[in-house]
Tab-separated table of C-alpha atoms in Angstrom:
chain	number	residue	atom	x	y	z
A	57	UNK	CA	95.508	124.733	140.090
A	58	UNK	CA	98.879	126.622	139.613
A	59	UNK	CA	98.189	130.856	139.511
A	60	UNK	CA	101.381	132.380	137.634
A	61	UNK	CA	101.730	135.905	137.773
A	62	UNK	CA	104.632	137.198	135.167
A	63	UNK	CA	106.798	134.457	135.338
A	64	UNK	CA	106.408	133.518	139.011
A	65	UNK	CA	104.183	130.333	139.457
A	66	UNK	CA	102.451	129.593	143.110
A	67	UNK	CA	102.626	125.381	144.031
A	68	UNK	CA	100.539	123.431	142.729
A	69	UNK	CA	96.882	123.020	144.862
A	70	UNK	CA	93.758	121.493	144.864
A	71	UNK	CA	90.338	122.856	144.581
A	72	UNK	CA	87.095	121.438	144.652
A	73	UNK	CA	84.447	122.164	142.182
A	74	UNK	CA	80.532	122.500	143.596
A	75	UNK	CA	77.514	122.265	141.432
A	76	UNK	CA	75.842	125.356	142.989
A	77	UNK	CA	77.956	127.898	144.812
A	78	UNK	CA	75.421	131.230	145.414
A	79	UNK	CA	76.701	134.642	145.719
A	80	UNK	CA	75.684	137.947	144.954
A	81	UNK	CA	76.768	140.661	143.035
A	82	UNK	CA	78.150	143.733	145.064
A	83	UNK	CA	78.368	147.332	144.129
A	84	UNK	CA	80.994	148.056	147.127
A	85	UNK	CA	82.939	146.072	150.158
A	86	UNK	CA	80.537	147.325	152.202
A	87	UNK	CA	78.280	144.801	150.621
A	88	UNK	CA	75.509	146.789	148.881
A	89	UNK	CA	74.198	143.805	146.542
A	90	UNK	CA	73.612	144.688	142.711
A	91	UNK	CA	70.139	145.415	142.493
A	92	UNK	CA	68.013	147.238	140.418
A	93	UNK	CA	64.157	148.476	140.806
A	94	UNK	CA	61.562	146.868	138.179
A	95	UNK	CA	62.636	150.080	135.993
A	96	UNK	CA	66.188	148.971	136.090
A	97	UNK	CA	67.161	152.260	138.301
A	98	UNK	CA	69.729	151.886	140.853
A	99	UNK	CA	69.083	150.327	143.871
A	100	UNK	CA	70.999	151.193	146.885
A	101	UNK	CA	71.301	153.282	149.405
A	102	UNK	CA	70.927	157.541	147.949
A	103	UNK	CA	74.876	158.149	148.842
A	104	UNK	CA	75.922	155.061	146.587
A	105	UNK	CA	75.560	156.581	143.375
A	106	UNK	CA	74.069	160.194	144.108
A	107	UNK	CA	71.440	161.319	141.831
A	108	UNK	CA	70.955	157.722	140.317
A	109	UNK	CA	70.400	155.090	143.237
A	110	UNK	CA	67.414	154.761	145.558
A	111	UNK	CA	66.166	152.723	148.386
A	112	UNK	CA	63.574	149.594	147.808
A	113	UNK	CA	60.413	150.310	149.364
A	114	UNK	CA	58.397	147.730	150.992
A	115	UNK	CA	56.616	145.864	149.551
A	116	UNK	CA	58.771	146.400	145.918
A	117	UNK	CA	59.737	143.516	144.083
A	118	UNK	CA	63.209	144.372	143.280
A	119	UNK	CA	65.774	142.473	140.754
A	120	UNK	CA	69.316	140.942	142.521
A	121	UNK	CA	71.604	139.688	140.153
A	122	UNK	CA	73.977	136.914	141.460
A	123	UNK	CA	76.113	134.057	140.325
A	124	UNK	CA	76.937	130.532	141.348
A	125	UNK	CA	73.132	129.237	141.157
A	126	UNK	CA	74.015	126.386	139.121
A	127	UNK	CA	72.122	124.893	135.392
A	128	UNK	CA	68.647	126.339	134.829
A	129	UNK	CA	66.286	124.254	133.410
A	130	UNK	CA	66.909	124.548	129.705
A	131	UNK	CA	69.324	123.508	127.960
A	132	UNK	CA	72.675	125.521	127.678
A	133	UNK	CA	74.399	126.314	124.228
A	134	UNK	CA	78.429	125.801	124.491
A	135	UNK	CA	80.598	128.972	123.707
A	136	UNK	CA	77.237	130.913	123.272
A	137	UNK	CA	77.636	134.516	124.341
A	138	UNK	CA	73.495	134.349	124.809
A	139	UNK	CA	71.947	131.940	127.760
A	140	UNK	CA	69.002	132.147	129.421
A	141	UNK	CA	66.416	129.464	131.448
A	142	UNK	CA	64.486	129.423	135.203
A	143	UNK	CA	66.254	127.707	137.615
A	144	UNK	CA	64.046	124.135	138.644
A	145	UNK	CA	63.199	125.902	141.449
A	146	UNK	CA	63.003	129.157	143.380
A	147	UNK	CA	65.822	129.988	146.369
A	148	UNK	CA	64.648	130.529	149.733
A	149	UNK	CA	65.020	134.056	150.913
A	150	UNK	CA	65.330	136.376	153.366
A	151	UNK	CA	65.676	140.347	153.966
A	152	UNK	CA	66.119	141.781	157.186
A	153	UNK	CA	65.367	138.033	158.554
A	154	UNK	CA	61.806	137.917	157.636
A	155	UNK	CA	61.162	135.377	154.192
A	156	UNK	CA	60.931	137.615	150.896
A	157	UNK	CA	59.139	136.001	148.135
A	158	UNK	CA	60.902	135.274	145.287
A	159	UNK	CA	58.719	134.939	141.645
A	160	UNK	CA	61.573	134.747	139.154
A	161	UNK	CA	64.608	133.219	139.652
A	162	UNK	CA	66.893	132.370	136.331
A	163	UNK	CA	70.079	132.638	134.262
A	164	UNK	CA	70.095	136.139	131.698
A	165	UNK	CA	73.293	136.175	129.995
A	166	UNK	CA	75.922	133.451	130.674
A	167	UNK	CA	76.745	133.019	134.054
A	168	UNK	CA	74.432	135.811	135.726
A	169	UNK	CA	71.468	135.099	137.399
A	170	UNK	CA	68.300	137.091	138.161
A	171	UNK	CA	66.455	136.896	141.636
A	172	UNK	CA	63.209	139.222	141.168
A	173	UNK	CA	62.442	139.470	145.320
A	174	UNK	CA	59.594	141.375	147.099
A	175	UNK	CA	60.704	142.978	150.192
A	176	UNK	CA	58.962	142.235	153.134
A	177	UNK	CA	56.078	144.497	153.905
A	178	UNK	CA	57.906	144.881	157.632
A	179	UNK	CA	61.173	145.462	156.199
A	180	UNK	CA	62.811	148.394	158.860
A	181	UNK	CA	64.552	151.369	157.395
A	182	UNK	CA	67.771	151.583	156.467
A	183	UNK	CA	70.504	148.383	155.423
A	184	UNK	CA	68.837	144.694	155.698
A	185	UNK	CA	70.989	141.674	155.888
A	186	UNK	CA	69.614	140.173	152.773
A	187	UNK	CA	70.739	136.600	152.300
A	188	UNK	CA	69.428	132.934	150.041
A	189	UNK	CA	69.658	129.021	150.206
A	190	UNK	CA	69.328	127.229	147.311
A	191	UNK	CA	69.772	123.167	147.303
A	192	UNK	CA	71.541	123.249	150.927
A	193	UNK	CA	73.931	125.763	149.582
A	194	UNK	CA	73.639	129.794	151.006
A	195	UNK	CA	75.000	133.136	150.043
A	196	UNK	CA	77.817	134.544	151.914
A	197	UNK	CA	76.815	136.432	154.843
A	198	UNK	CA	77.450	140.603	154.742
A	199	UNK	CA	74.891	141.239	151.931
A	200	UNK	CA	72.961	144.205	152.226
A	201	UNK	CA	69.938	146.102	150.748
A	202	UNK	CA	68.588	149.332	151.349
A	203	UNK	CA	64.827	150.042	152.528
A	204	UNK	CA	63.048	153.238	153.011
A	205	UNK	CA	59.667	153.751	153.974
């Protein structure tokens, strides 16, 4: 890989491609993950976006959009600006450290994935660590969702 910027080039260097390489979507630095409720509102803490974001609740199944999940199931179009398919199986994950169910997990649009996650009924107020695995590979750590009773 050589990165040129104007016309100064950086040295040549190697990097290696993975299959699967999970992230999530973030709003901010502070790592409030893209997430919407089932209605597509804003979810995040009620400072993020005043007047438009809102806490999960538990319980909530809640949609997390992410990249890096690798090929769903069906069979991808080249150069289409529409893809879509279920991943061959759903991630493992986790909000505030207890397991959150997962009941959809899949590519929408090319490249962008769609976790639909219930919080955990015990989920504590306030920002939870939320974090996945998929195939040995995990999201970064510093993830964060909002909960409120």
């Amino acid at each position: 890989v050589i990165v040129t910027n104007g016309t100064v080039s950086s040295a040549p260097f190697s990097a290696n491609m993975k299959n699967i390489a999970p992230a999530f979507l973030q709003f901010t630095p502070q790592g409030y993950v893209v997430a919407t409720h089932s209605n597509y509102g804003l979810l995040g803490p009620s400072s993020l976006y005043p007047g438009f974001s809102t806490p999960a609740k538990p319980g909530e199944t809640v949609l997390v959009y992410a990249v890096g999940f690798g090929l769903p199931t069906s069979v991808l179009v080249n150069g289409s600006s529409t893809q879509s398919g279920s991943l061959p199986s759903f991630p493992d994950c986790k909000i505030g450290g207890a397991t959150a169910a997962v009941s959809f997990s899949g590519l929408v649009s090319p490249g962008l994935y769609v976790l639909a996650i219930t919080v955990p009924t015990g989920a504590a107020n306030g920002d939870n660590p939320i974090g996945c695995t998929y195939n040995g590979a995990a999201t970064p750590a510093g993830n964060l969702i909002t909960v409120q009773q």
